[in-house]
C-alpha angles and dihedrals in degrees: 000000000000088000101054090057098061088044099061087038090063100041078052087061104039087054081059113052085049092052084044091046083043090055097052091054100064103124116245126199116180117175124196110291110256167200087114121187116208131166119248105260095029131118115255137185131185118183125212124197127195120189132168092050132135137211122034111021088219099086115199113216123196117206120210134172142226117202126215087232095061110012096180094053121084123220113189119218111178146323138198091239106039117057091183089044091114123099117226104270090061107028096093103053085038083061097054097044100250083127121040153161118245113200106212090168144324094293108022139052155150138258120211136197111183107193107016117213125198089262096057085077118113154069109323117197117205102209117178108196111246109267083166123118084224133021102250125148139010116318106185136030127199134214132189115234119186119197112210127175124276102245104165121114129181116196134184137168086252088211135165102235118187109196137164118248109267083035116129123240128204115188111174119198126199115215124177140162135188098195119141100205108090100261137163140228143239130177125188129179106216124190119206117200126204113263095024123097092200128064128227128226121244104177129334128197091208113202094272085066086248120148113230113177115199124258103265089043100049098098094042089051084052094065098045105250093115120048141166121213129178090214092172145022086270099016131114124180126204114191126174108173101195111041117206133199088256095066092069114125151054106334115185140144145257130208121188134187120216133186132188115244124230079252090066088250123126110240116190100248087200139327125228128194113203108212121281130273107211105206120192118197129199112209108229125221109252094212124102133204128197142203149182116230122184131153098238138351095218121083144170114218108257099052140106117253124185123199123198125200098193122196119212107195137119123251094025107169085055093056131079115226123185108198133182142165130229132202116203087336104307112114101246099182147346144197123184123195094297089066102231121131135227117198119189125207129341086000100067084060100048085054086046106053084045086251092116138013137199108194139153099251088191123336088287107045124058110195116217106182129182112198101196116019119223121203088246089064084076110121159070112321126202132196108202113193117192122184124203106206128186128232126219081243090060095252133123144245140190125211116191128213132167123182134232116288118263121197115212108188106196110199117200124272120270127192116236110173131118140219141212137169134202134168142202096259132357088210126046136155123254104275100040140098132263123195130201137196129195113187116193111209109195114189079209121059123230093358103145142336121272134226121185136190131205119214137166133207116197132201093287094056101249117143110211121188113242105177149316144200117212123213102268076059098247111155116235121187118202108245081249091062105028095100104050089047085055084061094044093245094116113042139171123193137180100229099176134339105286091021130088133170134213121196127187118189131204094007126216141216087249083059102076123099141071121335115214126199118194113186108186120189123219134186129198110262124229090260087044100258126136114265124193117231113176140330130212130180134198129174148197123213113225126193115208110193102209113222093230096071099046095038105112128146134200128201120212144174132185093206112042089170120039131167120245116287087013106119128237138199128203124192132210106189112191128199140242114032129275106289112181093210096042094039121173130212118209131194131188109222123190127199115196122242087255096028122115106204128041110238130197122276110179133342132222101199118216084249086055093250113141114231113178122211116261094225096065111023090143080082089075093070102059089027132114127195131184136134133199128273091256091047081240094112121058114180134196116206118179114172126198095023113215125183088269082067100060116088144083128326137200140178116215133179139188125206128225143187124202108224127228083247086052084251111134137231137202111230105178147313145242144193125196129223115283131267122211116199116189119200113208132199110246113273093035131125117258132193119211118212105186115228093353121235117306128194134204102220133332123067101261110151124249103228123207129201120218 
């Protein structure tokens, strides 16, 4: 019994290992997982595995079709063991190998389709021929493709660029796409050398917008002098901003599309190349030279000097330059890359104060410029360059250059201006103005301030102070003169630059001499002090006449004797003329034929007012007044002459001079010749003297025969 029961245990277990052994060789095709979108035009494979199968392990597979257009109805396309297994619609691009079967191994292979057209979409079927002793399994698999338009474009300006080494570059690169499927983007820039098959990458946006540099540009990306930016909807900007001998080639960029598979995995939809920029680069030459310029070495104190420290490099703007002066070998002042610069000592305060200035004229030349030399600026200058150079492994380097010495000798400062004076008249009457001008001529322009100063040295030789203006142009009267400037009788302006007046009104008799202008020129002193520099004079002699010396006055009449009721005129002619400022009052006097003294008949005052004597105010009936219109002419008019009338006549006047303080002063006076009018009864003899007898000065009587 025992037997039989191993006997029927072990037919149970063989049952099973051939139901097990049954069971592993059910035939499996899987196909790729669909639906697939693929551009027309592009290259396309599908694979196709069979497993659990027997027999040959070389499995053949068929490929058909199902268009979207008839879905019931196969199209065969092509099979590994059939070579006229195409229908006609696919046999001839079967034939020349646009579509073919790729063997990958026994079971298992690839469709390709190299340029897909519109009517390629559809449902493909993968079916492997039974080499099974039994049918057992599946023996096809199906898969959905959709073939969409290629709507990705790539553009660039395509153009031939030439640049210096350290020089930027911008490329900008337009990508777009219509496609209606969700996809995503990349954009990479490439350079091929010359020489290479291969290009190199320079920077990629992958379509996880993730920058990814190439491998020779990473460190270069790292440090920011290539970069990628997407700068529009469609635009992508490539900028390197030193560029290096390496770079030279053709640049261009690359867009691909790229669309998730139903496997989760990204396939490259299409791929699109804008045109080539050619970009030649010349290598630069990493030495510097420098050198001082300035316009003379020579210099008086006073006057501006520039000095210039001029780089000659290439690629200038990419480099850093450090670059400082030095004066008889102390640094004076510095300026690194940032252009700002630093000054030391004295010289701080000399920038300070905008006498001097250190600045960058353009990226090669730095400006020190000293506005007013001193004597102590005398000396070697130096002009010290450092450049700071980085290296591919992100270090620095400096590189040191000094130029050549430059002696500035700075003399001190001499005056060379002239002078020179004039005036309105040389010659004026006591009363009147005189004006003077000083006019100051300088070979230099702008060289220093001026002061001048007015004197006068009369007949006797002594020089008196009028009046000066500093140099700050701040007016000083002398204490002689203070008090007519006070009055505006005595004044000094600065007309010009080089020009100055002096004015002197009413002039006096003490006025006249010689007028004296000093002009001193004076410069500002290291410490700011004022510094003479020179002084030149010049003069004009002026004569004042004084009135008193030329003030005389006549009496006339044309009719000594006259009959009663007849009329007579008498005359007083002064001399000189009316001054305002000099007036004169004149007054007729009369003396009777029996009278001892002379009294006042009428009165011209100074002001031109009339006054009449108070003795023999019975005159004033039968008188008549009037003078000329240049109070030169005082006449004397009695009608109807009666014996009061005869007697004695005189002219006197007296002199005045208006004061500064409008006081006024009597200078001197003066009495004409006499006049003896004679009154006759009617029927008597007359003699006629014409014009009478007239005197200068003095009071001798005019006598008149009968």
């Amino acid at each position: 019994m025992g037997s039989n029961m191993t006997m029927e245990c072990a037919v149970v277990f063989l049952a099973l290992l051939l139901f097990a052994g049954t069971s592993s060789a059910k035939r499996v095709v899987t196909v790729q997982t669909g639906t697939l979108y693929r551009t027309v035009d592009s290259h396309i494979t599908i694979w196709c595995n069979v497993s659990g199968y027997q027999g040959t392990m070389e499995q053949d597979f068929q490929w058909s079709i199902y268009l979207t257009s008839a879905p019931e109805r196969e199209i065969q396309i092509i099979s590994t063991k059939d070579p006229n297994y195409a229908y006609a619609l696919y046999g001839e691009r079967v034939r020349s190998k646009e579509i073919y079967i790729e063997r990958v191994s026994g079971d298992s292979v690839l469709l390709h389709i190299t340029k897909l057209q519109q009517q390629d979409q559809g449902e493909y079927e993968c079916y492997t021929p039974n080499t099974d002793a039994h049918y057992l399994g599946v023996y096809s698999a199906k898969m959905n493709l959709t073939v969409i338009p290629d709507t990705l474009s790539a553009s660039s300006a395509g153009q031939t660029l030439s640049k210096v080494e350290g020089d930027p570059l911008s490329l900008t690169c337009e990508v777009s796409k219509q496609t209606s499927q969700h996809s995503h983007l990349s954009v990479g820039w490439f350079l091929h050398t010359a020489g290479q098959t291969a290009a190199q990458e320079i920077i990629t946006l992958s379509r996880d917008f993730v920058l990814h540099p190439g491998g020779t540009y990473r460190q270069r990306y790292s440090s920011g002098d290539v970069r990628l930016d997407k700068t529009g909807s469609t635009s992508y900007k490539l900028t390197v901003y030193m560029l290096q001998p390496s770079d030279q080639g053709e640049i261009y960029c690359e867009a691909t599309e790229w669309i998730q598979d139903p496997d989760r995995s990204w396939f490259a939809l299409t791929r699109k190349q804008a045109d080539k920029n050619v970009v030649n680069i010349q290598a630069t030459d990493k030495e510097f030279n420098i050198q001082i310029n300035t316009e003379r070495r020579a210099y008086t104190a006073g006057e501006p000097a520039e000095l210039r420290c001029i780089i000659d490099a290439q690629s200038i703007p990419e480099r850093y330059f450090s670059v400082s002066w030095v004066f008889s070998s102390t640094q004076v002042a510095v300026m690194g890359p940032n252009a700002v610069p630093v000054l030391n000592g004295d010289y701080a305060l000399r920038e300070g104060a905008g006498k001097l200035t250190f600045r960058k004229e353009s990226d090669a030349i730095y400006l020190l410029k000293i506005h007013q030399l001193r004597q102590e600026d005398t000396g070697k200058y130096i002009c010290r360059v450092t450049e700071r150079e980085k290296t591919a492994t992100g270090d620095f380097i400096d590189k040191n250059k000094r130029s050549r010495n430059v002696q500035i000798s700075v003399q001190p400062l001499k005056s060379n201006i002239t002078v020179s004076v004039t005036s309105n008249s040389s010659n004026v009457p006591e009363g009147s103005a005189v004006h003077f001008t000083c006019t100051v001529n300088s070979i230099t322009e702008n060289q220093g301030r001026l002061s001048v100063s007015w004197k006068l040295t009369d007949k006797q030789s002594q020089a008196w102070e009028i009046v000066s203006v500093d140099q700050e142009g701040m007016v000083v009267p002398s204490p002689s003169y203070r008090e007519r400037s006070s009055y505006g009788e005595v004044r000094v302006e600065r007309v010009r630059s080089g020009t100055f007046t002096l004015s002197v009104y009413n002039t006096l008799p003490k006025d006249q001499g010689l007028y004296t202008c000093t002009v001193t020129e004076w410069v500002k002193g290291p410490r700011d002090e004022w510094e003479t520099i020179g002084e030149k004079s010049a003069g004009t002699p002026v004569t004042v006449t004084a009135v008193e010396s030329i003030f005389f006055m006549a009496a006339s009449s044309r009719t000594p004797s006259v009959t009663y009721n007849e009329s007579f005129d008498l005359q007083c002619i002064v001399k000189p003329r009316y001054n305002p400022r000099v007036p004169a009052s004149v007054t007729w006097r009369f003396k009777p034929v029996n009278g001892t003294e002379f009294q006042d008949l009428v009165t011209f005052t100074r002001d031109g007012s009339l006054q009449w004597g108070d003795r023999y105010s019975s005159f004033g009936i039968r008188t008549t007044i009037d003078k000329s219109a240049s109070n030169s002419n005082f006449r004397l008019s009695i009608s109807r002459a009666s014996k009061q009338e005869a007697g004695t006549y005189q002219c006197a006047a007296e002199l005045w001079r208006k004061n500064y303080d409008n006081t006024w002063t009597k200078i001197t006076n003066r009495s004409s010749n006499l006049l003896g009018i004679k009154v006759l009864q009617p029927g008597k003899s007359r003699t006629h003297r014409r014009g009478g007898s007239r005197g200068t000065r003095g009071n001798k009587p005019q006598r008149h025969s009968t």
